[in-house]
Amino acid sequence: MQHFNVLLIKFVTCSIIFWISLGLFFNATIVEILSFSLAVTIISYFIGDQIILPRIGKSNAVVVDFFLIYLIVWIFGSVFFTSYFQIGWGSIISATLIAGSEVFVHSYIIKNVKPIVRENHRNFNQNVAFEFAEEHDPKPTKK
């Protein structure tokens, strides 16, 4: 049920933002707006919220969500729209607004989704992040 609530919140916010960024500025139809919202909701939830958020944290996940949403809108925009101006600016505006809303969605996920779901993902172990070795001179000087 908690996952359904998150998906519903993401879909509603994406629909409103796409209506503003694509509908008002570029005269997109309601079918295009809802299809963009559905695609972004599903892809960003499974990639951004289930895989990336538990591993790298809220602020880095927002940056990844920005580029992910920009890429999704750019790819699907090239199918629906004919103008590169419309595709480019629609992608930038949508990705910026949705990334801003993802800050609140990520806070909601961290507070309300069971920690067991988030703990199943392996985190990056920083204890073994670097290998230390002694540097050897390739031409050793003998004394």
C-alpha positions as a LaTeX table, in Angstrom:
\begin{tabular}{lrrr}
\hline
Residue & $x$ (\AA) & $y$ (\AA) & $z$ (\AA) \\
\hline
Met1 & 0.00 & 0.00 & 0.00 \\
Gln2 & 2.87 & 2.36 & 0.76 \\
His3 & 4.32 & 1.81 & $-2.71$ \\
Phe4 & 0.94 & 2.56 & $-4.27$ \\
Asn5 & 0.76 & 5.85 & $-2.36$ \\
Val6 & 4.22 & 6.84 & $-3.59$ \\
Leu7 & 3.30 & 5.94 & $-7.18$ \\
Leu8 & 0.06 & 7.91 & $-6.91$ \\
Ile9 & 1.86 & 10.97 & $-5.51$ \\
Lys10 & 4.49 & 10.77 & $-8.26$ \\
Phe11 & 1.85 & 10.36 & $-10.99$ \\
Val12 & $-0.24$ & 13.31 & $-9.79$ \\
Thr13 & 2.78 & 15.61 & $-9.46$ \\
Cys14 & 4.14 & 14.53 & $-12.85$ \\
Ser15 & 0.73 & 15.10 & $-14.46$ \\
Ile16 & 0.47 & 18.61 & $-13.00$ \\
Ile17 & 4.03 & 19.49 & $-13.96$ \\
Phe18 & 3.68 & 18.12 & $-17.50$ \\
Trp19 & 0.41 & 19.98 & $-17.86$ \\
Ile20 & 2.23 & 23.19 & $-16.91$ \\
Ser21 & 5.45 & 22.60 & $-18.85$ \\
Leu22 & 4.10 & 20.86 & $-21.96$ \\
Gly23 & 0.41 & 21.68 & $-21.98$ \\
Leu24 & 0.50 & 25.41 & $-21.33$ \\
Phe25 & 3.74 & 26.28 & $-23.08$ \\
Phe26 & 3.70 & 23.85 & $-26.01$ \\
Asn27 & 0.02 & 22.84 & $-26.46$ \\
Ala28 & 0.46 & 19.13 & $-25.75$ \\
Thr29 & $-2.68$ & 17.00 & $-25.70$ \\
Ile30 & $-4.00$ & 15.30 & $-22.57$ \\
Val31 & $-3.02$ & 11.88 & $-23.98$ \\
Glu32 & 0.58 & 13.04 & $-24.41$ \\
Ile33 & 0.64 & 14.54 & $-20.92$ \\
Leu34 & $-0.74$ & 11.38 & $-19.29$ \\
Ser35 & 1.58 & 9.09 & $-21.27$ \\
Phe36 & 4.61 & 11.18 & $-20.27$ \\
Ser37 & 3.41 & 11.11 & $-16.65$ \\
Leu38 & 2.94 & 7.36 & $-16.64$ \\
Ala39 & 6.32 & 6.66 & $-18.24$ \\
Val40 & 8.20 & 9.02 & $-15.94$ \\
Thr41 & 6.37 & 7.74 & $-12.85$ \\
Ile42 & 7.13 & 4.08 & $-13.49$ \\
Ile43 & 10.71 & 4.48 & $-14.72$ \\
Ser44 & 11.79 & 7.01 & $-12.11$ \\
Tyr45 & 10.16 & 5.05 & $-9.30$ \\
Phe46 & 11.91 & 1.78 & $-10.06$ \\
Ile47 & 15.27 & 3.25 & $-11.08$ \\
Gly48 & 15.45 & 6.42 & $-8.99$ \\
Asp49 & 13.54 & 5.53 & $-5.85$ \\
Gln50 & 14.11 & 1.80 & $-5.48$ \\
Ile51 & 17.68 & 1.45 & $-6.75$ \\
Ile52 & 19.46 & 4.80 & $-6.54$ \\
Leu53 & 17.88 & 6.49 & $-3.50$ \\
Pro54 & 18.86 & 3.80 & $-0.95$ \\
Arg55 & 22.40 & 3.64 & $-2.30$ \\
Ile56 & 23.49 & 7.25 & $-2.75$ \\
Gly57 & 21.07 & 9.34 & $-0.71$ \\
Lys58 & 18.48 & 12.06 & $-1.32$ \\
Ser59 & 20.50 & 14.87 & $-2.87$ \\
Asn60 & 22.40 & 12.67 & $-5.31$ \\
Ala61 & 19.21 & 10.83 & $-6.23$ \\
Val62 & 17.58 & 14.16 & $-7.16$ \\
Val63 & 20.43 & 14.89 & $-9.57$ \\
Val64 & 20.12 & 11.44 & $-11.12$ \\
Asp65 & 16.33 & 11.92 & $-11.36$ \\
Phe66 & 16.86 & 15.22 & $-13.19$ \\
Phe67 & 18.98 & 13.59 & $-15.89$ \\
Leu68 & 16.74 & 10.52 & $-16.04$ \\
Ile69 & 13.60 & 12.63 & $-16.53$ \\
Tyr70 & 15.38 & 14.85 & $-19.06$ \\
Leu71 & 16.36 & 11.75 & $-21.06$ \\
Ile72 & 12.87 & 10.21 & $-20.86$ \\
Val73 & 11.14 & 13.41 & $-21.99$ \\
Trp74 & 13.71 & 13.91 & $-24.75$ \\
Ile75 & 13.22 & 10.36 & $-26.11$ \\
Phe76 & 9.42 & 10.32 & $-25.87$ \\
Gly77 & 9.24 & 13.95 & $-26.98$ \\
Ser78 & 10.98 & 13.08 & $-30.21$ \\
Val79 & 8.18 & 10.59 & $-30.88$ \\
Phe80 & 5.28 & 12.94 & $-30.08$ \\
Phe81 & 6.60 & 16.38 & $-31.04$ \\
Thr82 & 8.10 & 17.66 & $-34.27$ \\
Ser83 & 9.88 & 20.80 & $-33.13$ \\
Tyr84 & 13.31 & 20.49 & $-31.51$ \\
Phe85 & 12.62 & 23.74 & $-29.68$ \\
Gln86 & 9.57 & 22.14 & $-28.12$ \\
Ile87 & 11.47 & 18.96 & $-27.22$ \\
Gly88 & 14.49 & 20.75 & $-25.75$ \\
Trp89 & 12.75 & 23.35 & $-23.63$ \\
Gly90 & 9.98 & 20.95 & $-22.62$ \\
Ser91 & 12.63 & 18.53 & $-21.37$ \\
Ile92 & 14.53 & 21.17 & $-19.41$ \\
Ile93 & 11.45 & 22.72 & $-17.82$ \\
Ser94 & 9.87 & 19.36 & $-16.96$ \\
Ala95 & 13.05 & 17.85 & $-15.55$ \\
Thr96 & 13.74 & 20.92 & $-13.40$ \\
Leu97 & 10.23 & 21.06 & $-11.93$ \\
Ile98 & 9.97 & 17.31 & $-11.35$ \\
Ala99 & 13.43 & 17.19 & $-9.76$ \\
Gly100 & 12.27 & 19.94 & $-7.41$ \\
Ser101 & 9.23 & 17.88 & $-6.45$ \\
Glu102 & 11.36 & 14.75 & $-6.02$ \\
Val103 & 12.99 & 16.34 & $-2.97$ \\
Phe104 & 9.67 & 16.06 & $-1.15$ \\
Val105 & 8.85 & 12.63 & $-2.61$ \\
His106 & 12.20 & 11.26 & $-1.43$ \\
Ser107 & 11.58 & 12.64 & 2.07 \\
Tyr108 & 8.16 & 10.95 & 2.06 \\
Ile109 & 9.70 & 7.65 & 0.93 \\
Ile110 & 12.40 & 7.71 & 3.59 \\
Lys111 & 9.89 & 8.51 & 6.36 \\
Asn112 & 6.98 & 6.26 & 5.33 \\
Val113 & 8.30 & 3.25 & 3.42 \\
Lys114 & 9.40 & 0.41 & 5.67 \\
Pro115 & 13.16 & 0.40 & 6.30 \\
Ile116 & 13.32 & $-3.34$ & 5.51 \\
Val117 & 12.58 & $-2.56$ & 1.88 \\
Arg118 & 15.44 & $-0.08$ & 1.75 \\
Glu119 & 17.85 & $-2.29$ & 3.69 \\
Asn120 & 17.66 & $-5.10$ & 1.14 \\
His121 & 19.83 & $-3.08$ & $-1.23$ \\
Arg122 & 23.57 & $-3.37$ & $-0.86$ \\
Asn123 & 25.23 & $-0.14$ & 0.04 \\
Phe124 & 28.62 & 0.99 & $-1.13$ \\
Asn125 & 31.18 & $-0.04$ & 1.45 \\
Gln126 & 33.57 & 2.86 & 1.81 \\
Asn127 & 36.03 & 0.88 & 3.92 \\
Val128 & 37.29 & $-0.92$ & 0.84 \\
Ala129 & 36.91 & 1.97 & $-1.56$ \\
Phe130 & 40.61 & 2.66 & $-1.98$ \\
Glu131 & 43.57 & 0.41 & $-2.33$ \\
Phe132 & 46.74 & 1.67 & $-0.74$ \\
Ala133 & 50.09 & 0.47 & $-1.97$ \\
Glu134 & 53.64 & 1.64 & $-1.83$ \\
Glu135 & 54.82 & 3.28 & $-5.02$ \\
His136 & 57.88 & 1.75 & $-6.60$ \\
Asp137 & 60.15 & 3.70 & $-8.86$ \\
Pro138 & 60.30 & 2.04 & $-12.29$ \\
Lys139 & 64.06 & 2.69 & $-12.50$ \\
Pro140 & 65.44 & 2.11 & $-9.05$ \\
Thr141 & 68.72 & 3.78 & $-8.29$ \\
Lys142 & 71.32 & 1.61 & $-6.65$ \\
Lys143 & 73.68 & 3.21 & $-4.17$ \\
\hline
\end{tabular}
